[in-house]
Structures are given as structure tokens and as C-alpha cells.
CSV table of C-alpha atoms in Angstrom, one decimal:
chain,number,residue,atom,x,y,z
I,1,UNK,CA,-18.1,11.0,-8.1
I,2,UNK,CA,-16.3,7.8,-7.0
I,3,UNK,CA,-12.9,8.4,-5.3
I,4,UNK,CA,-10.4,6.1,-3.6
I,5,UNK,CA,-7.9,7.5,-1.3
I,6,UNK,CA,-4.9,5.1,-0.7
I,7,UNK,CA,-2.7,5.5,2.3
I,8,UNK,CA,0.6,3.6,2.5
I,9,UNK,CA,1.2,2.0,5.9
I,10,UNK,CA,3.6,3.6,8.4
I,11,UNK,CA,7.3,2.8,8.4
I,12,UNK,CA,8.6,-0.5,9.8
I,13,UNK,CA,12.1,-1.7,10.8
I,14,UNK,CA,12.0,-3.9,7.6
I,15,UNK,CA,11.7,-0.7,5.5
I,16,UNK,CA,14.7,0.8,7.2
I,17,UNK,CA,16.7,-2.4,6.8
I,18,UNK,CA,15.7,-2.8,3.1
I,19,UNK,CA,14.4,-6.2,4.1
I,20,UNK,CA,11.8,-7.8,1.7
I,21,UNK,CA,8.5,-7.6,3.5
I,22,UNK,CA,6.1,-9.2,1.2
I,23,UNK,CA,3.4,-11.0,3.2
I,24,UNK,CA,5.3,-11.1,6.4
I,25,UNK,CA,3.4,-10.0,9.5
I,26,UNK,CA,5.9,-7.5,10.8
I,27,UNK,CA,4.7,-4.5,12.9
I,28,UNK,CA,5.1,-0.8,12.6
I,29,UNK,CA,8.0,0.7,14.6
I,30,UNK,CA,7.6,3.7,16.9
I,31,UNK,CA,8.1,6.2,14.0
I,32,UNK,CA,5.6,4.3,11.9
I,33,UNK,CA,3.0,4.6,14.7
I,34,UNK,CA,3.7,8.3,15.0
I,35,UNK,CA,3.3,8.7,11.2
I,36,UNK,CA,0.0,6.8,11.3
I,37,UNK,CA,-1.3,9.0,14.1
I,38,UNK,CA,-0.4,12.1,12.1
I,39,UNK,CA,-2.1,10.9,8.9
I,40,UNK,CA,-5.1,9.8,11.0
I,41,UNK,CA,-5.5,13.4,12.3
I,42,UNK,CA,-5.4,14.6,8.7
I,43,UNK,CA,-8.0,12.1,7.5
I,44,UNK,CA,-10.3,12.9,10.4
I,45,UNK,CA,-11.2,16.2,8.8
I,46,UNK,CA,-13.0,14.4,6.0
I,47,UNK,CA,-16.1,12.1,5.7
I,48,UNK,CA,-15.5,8.5,4.5
I,49,UNK,CA,-18.2,6.2,3.2
I,50,UNK,CA,-16.1,3.1,3.2
I,51,UNK,CA,-12.9,2.1,5.0
I,52,UNK,CA,-10.9,-0.9,3.7
I,53,UNK,CA,-7.4,-2.2,4.6
I,54,UNK,CA,-4.9,-4.9,3.6
I,55,UNK,CA,-4.9,-7.7,6.2
I,56,UNK,CA,-1.2,-7.6,6.8
I,57,UNK,CA,-0.1,-6.5,10.3
I,58,UNK,CA,1.7,-3.2,9.3
I,59,UNK,CA,-1.4,-2.1,7.3
I,60,UNK,CA,-3.8,-3.3,10.0
I,61,UNK,CA,-1.9,-1.3,12.7
I,62,UNK,CA,-2.0,1.8,10.5
I,63,UNK,CA,-5.7,1.3,9.8
I,64,UNK,CA,-6.5,0.8,13.5
I,65,UNK,CA,-4.8,4.1,14.4
I,66,UNK,CA,-6.7,5.8,11.6
I,67,UNK,CA,-10.0,4.1,12.7
I,68,UNK,CA,-9.7,5.4,16.2
I,69,UNK,CA,-9.2,9.0,15.0
I,70,UNK,CA,-11.8,9.1,12.2
I,71,UNK,CA,-14.4,7.3,14.5
I,72,UNK,CA,-15.1,4.7,11.8
I,73,UNK,CA,-14.1,1.0,12.0
I,74,UNK,CA,-12.5,-0.8,9.1
I,75,UNK,CA,-15.4,-2.1,7.0
I,76,UNK,CA,-13.5,-5.1,5.7
I,77,UNK,CA,-10.0,-6.4,5.0
I,78,UNK,CA,-9.1,-7.2,1.4
I,79,UNK,CA,-6.2,-9.5,0.5
I,80,UNK,CA,-6.0,-7.9,-2.9
I,81,UNK,CA,-4.5,-4.8,-1.1
I,82,UNK,CA,-1.5,-6.9,0.2
I,83,UNK,CA,2.0,-6.1,-0.8
I,84,UNK,CA,3.8,-8.1,-3.5
I,85,UNK,CA,4.3,-11.7,-2.5
I,86,UNK,CA,8.1,-12.0,-2.2
I,87,UNK,CA,8.1,-15.8,-2.2
I,88,UNK,CA,11.4,-17.4,-1.0
I,89,UNK,CA,13.1,-14.0,-0.4
I,90,UNK,CA,10.5,-12.7,2.2
I,91,UNK,CA,12.2,-11.4,5.4
I,92,UNK,CA,15.7,-11.2,3.8
I,93,UNK,CA,18.1,-8.4,3.0
I,94,UNK,CA,20.1,-8.3,-0.2
I,95,UNK,CA,23.3,-9.4,1.6
I,96,UNK,CA,21.4,-12.4,3.0
I,97,UNK,CA,20.1,-13.3,-0.4
I,98,UNK,CA,23.6,-13.1,-1.9
I,99,UNK,CA,25.0,-15.3,0.9
I,100,UNK,CA,22.2,-17.8,0.5
I,101,UNK,CA,21.7,-18.1,-3.2
I,102,UNK,CA,24.7,-16.2,-4.8
I,103,UNK,CA,25.0,-12.8,-6.5
I,104,UNK,CA,22.8,-13.9,-9.3
I,105,UNK,CA,19.9,-14.9,-7.0
I,106,UNK,CA,17.5,-12.7,-9.0
I,107,UNK,CA,17.9,-15.0,-12.0
I,108,UNK,CA,16.5,-17.9,-9.9
I,109,UNK,CA,12.8,-18.7,-9.5
I,110,UNK,CA,12.1,-17.3,-6.1
I,111,UNK,CA,8.3,-17.8,-6.4
I,112,UNK,CA,7.8,-14.1,-6.3
I,113,UNK,CA,4.6,-12.4,-7.5
I,114,UNK,CA,5.1,-10.6,-10.9
I,115,UNK,CA,4.3,-7.0,-11.5
I,116,UNK,CA,1.6,-8.2,-14.0
I,117,UNK,CA,-0.1,-10.2,-11.3
I,118,UNK,CA,-0.1,-7.3,-8.9
I,119,UNK,CA,-1.4,-5.0,-11.6
I,120,UNK,CA,-4.2,-7.4,-12.3
I,121,UNK,CA,-5.3,-7.7,-8.6
I,122,UNK,CA,-5.0,-3.9,-8.2
I,123,UNK,CA,-7.2,-3.3,-11.2
I,124,UNK,CA,-9.6,-5.9,-9.9
I,125,UNK,CA,-9.9,-4.2,-6.5
I,126,UNK,CA,-10.4,-0.7,-8.0
I,127,UNK,CA,-12.9,-1.8,-10.6
I,128,UNK,CA,-14.9,-3.8,-8.1
I,129,UNK,CA,-15.0,-0.9,-5.6
I,130,UNK,CA,-16.2,1.5,-8.3
I,131,UNK,CA,-18.9,-0.9,-9.4
I,132,UNK,CA,-20.1,-1.8,-5.9
I,133,UNK,CA,-19.9,1.6,-4.3
I,134,UNK,CA,-20.5,4.2,-7.1
I,135,UNK,CA,-20.2,7.8,-6.0
I,136,UNK,CA,-18.7,6.9,-2.7
I,137,UNK,CA,-15.6,8.2,-1.0
I,138,UNK,CA,-13.4,5.2,-0.2
I,139,UNK,CA,-10.4,5.0,2.1
I,140,UNK,CA,-7.9,2.1,1.7
I,141,UNK,CA,-4.7,1.3,3.6
I,142,UNK,CA,-2.2,-0.6,1.5
I,143,UNK,CA,1.5,-1.1,0.6
I,144,UNK,CA,4.0,0.9,-1.4
I,145,UNK,CA,5.1,-1.4,-4.2
I,146,UNK,CA,1.7,-2.8,-4.8
I,147,UNK,CA,0.1,0.6,-4.9
I,148,UNK,CA,2.8,1.8,-7.4
I,149,UNK,CA,2.0,-1.1,-9.7
I,150,UNK,CA,-1.7,-0.5,-9.4
I,151,UNK,CA,-1.3,3.2,-10.3
I,152,UNK,CA,0.9,2.4,-13.3
I,153,UNK,CA,-1.8,0.1,-14.6
I,154,UNK,CA,-4.7,2.5,-14.0
I,155,UNK,CA,-3.0,5.5,-15.4
I,156,UNK,CA,-1.2,3.7,-18.2
I,157,UNK,CA,1.9,5.6,-17.2
I,158,UNK,CA,5.1,3.9,-16.2
I,159,UNK,CA,6.6,7.1,-14.7
I,160,UNK,CA,4.0,7.2,-11.9
I,161,UNK,CA,3.8,5.2,-8.7
I,162,UNK,CA,7.5,5.3,-7.9
I,163,UNK,CA,8.8,5.2,-4.3
I,164,UNK,CA,5.6,6.2,-2.6
I,165,UNK,CA,6.4,7.3,0.9
I,166,UNK,CA,5.2,5.8,4.2
I,167,UNK,CA,1.7,7.2,5.1
I,168,UNK,CA,1.6,9.1,1.9
I,169,UNK,CA,-1.9,10.0,0.7
I,170,UNK,CA,-2.9,9.4,-3.0
I,171,UNK,CA,-6.5,10.0,-4.2
I,172,UNK,CA,-7.8,8.8,-7.5
I,173,UNK,CA,-11.1,10.0,-8.9
I,174,UNK,CA,-13.3,8.3,-11.6
I,175,UNK,CA,-14.2,10.7,-14.4
I,176,UNK,CA,-16.6,8.9,-16.8
I,177,UNK,CA,-14.4,5.9,-17.6
I,178,UNK,CA,-10.9,7.1,-16.7
I,179,UNK,CA,-9.2,7.5,-13.3
I,180,UNK,CA,-7.2,10.7,-12.6
I,181,UNK,CA,-5.3,11.9,-9.6
I,182,UNK,CA,-6.7,14.6,-7.3
I,183,UNK,CA,-3.8,14.0,-4.9
I,184,UNK,CA,-0.5,12.1,-5.3
I,185,UNK,CA,2.0,10.8,-2.7
I,186,UNK,CA,1.2,13.7,-0.3
I,187,UNK,CA,2.9,13.8,3.1
I,188,UNK,CA,2.0,17.3,4.3
I,189,UNK,CA,0.8,15.7,7.6
I,190,UNK,CA,4.5,14.7,8.2
I,191,UNK,CA,6.0,18.0,7.2
I,192,UNK,CA,4.4,20.0,9.9
I,193,UNK,CA,6.6,18.2,12.4
I,194,UNK,CA,9.7,18.2,10.3
I,195,UNK,CA,9.3,14.6,9.0
């Protein structure tokens, strides 16, 4: 049975500041590295056939910490696992956007990737992994908003994939032709330490 376990990267200062990350190469902060170490310990208890990550720095750092713990290097980096491309607003806060472009900045063309574009690349990634590695257990480090849009597309459910938490673990399993959850936005590895 093919399964893909998605791990959202650890927290960054950009997350805390509500700063648009997009394709920026910002790092994890200390809390994010601790979160990554905790999820790595959790994942080390399982066997993984394939390990893939987004190539963006915060995901790569998370993946490197996991790789050291599970004793398996990242097999490859896939740009389809990147976060939404935020275009002109990358690396800005809402206040900075209002100051720069006005309160109605969101009505301007900021060259941002659309939800539909993200859903298409998310589906492309999942379908290719299922076709190339049937019956395998795949681990993938990615980003919150991208993952949410991918899950909405796969599950055909707009209520899913909302506010996935840093280093949360979500596993989808292919049953015949449909994907179902076996685990969703689970952060039990963080709860043992109180968060």
C-alpha cells in the first residue's frame, strides 16, 4: 500500500512575525530546530523507503535534522514541494504591504502563485510518487499552505488542510484509486514537552 507522510517544516521567525515566506531562504529558529529534533525522534521509530524534501532552506534544515535521526539521507529535493510563491510580497508583513502598496494591495497583481497552481503541482507530485514508487512508504518535508492546498485537491474537501501546524505529521494512503488519511496534522511529539 502506497503511503506518503508529509511533515511541515519547523517554525521560523517569519512564521512568528506573519511575514510572507514564499520562496525565501529563511532559516528555522531555535524553537523550530527543537521541533524538528522531536519529530525526527518520532519518525525514527518507523521504516522509510523514500525520503524527499522541498529545497527551501527551512524545509532542508528540518529534513537534515530528521535524516540524522532516522539514519537515512534525503533521496532528492523536489521543487514541487515548495511553499506558495508569494511574488512581490515575499519577505513582507501586512503592515509593510499596506505602507508600500496601500490598504487594497491584495487587489493588485503581486505575481503570486494561485491556489489552483499549487493544487496542480501538489497533485502532480503525489501522482508521480504513487506511479514511480508503488507500495512504498514515502516521507516528504514540505510547507503548510502548499500542503493544505494539496490535501484539499486530493480529498476534494475544502474543509481540510487548514492551518497545519509546524512539524505536524499527516499521512495519506492510496486505497485503490482514492487517497485517505491515516493521520492528520498530528503533533503528539511536541505535546510530550508541553509544546
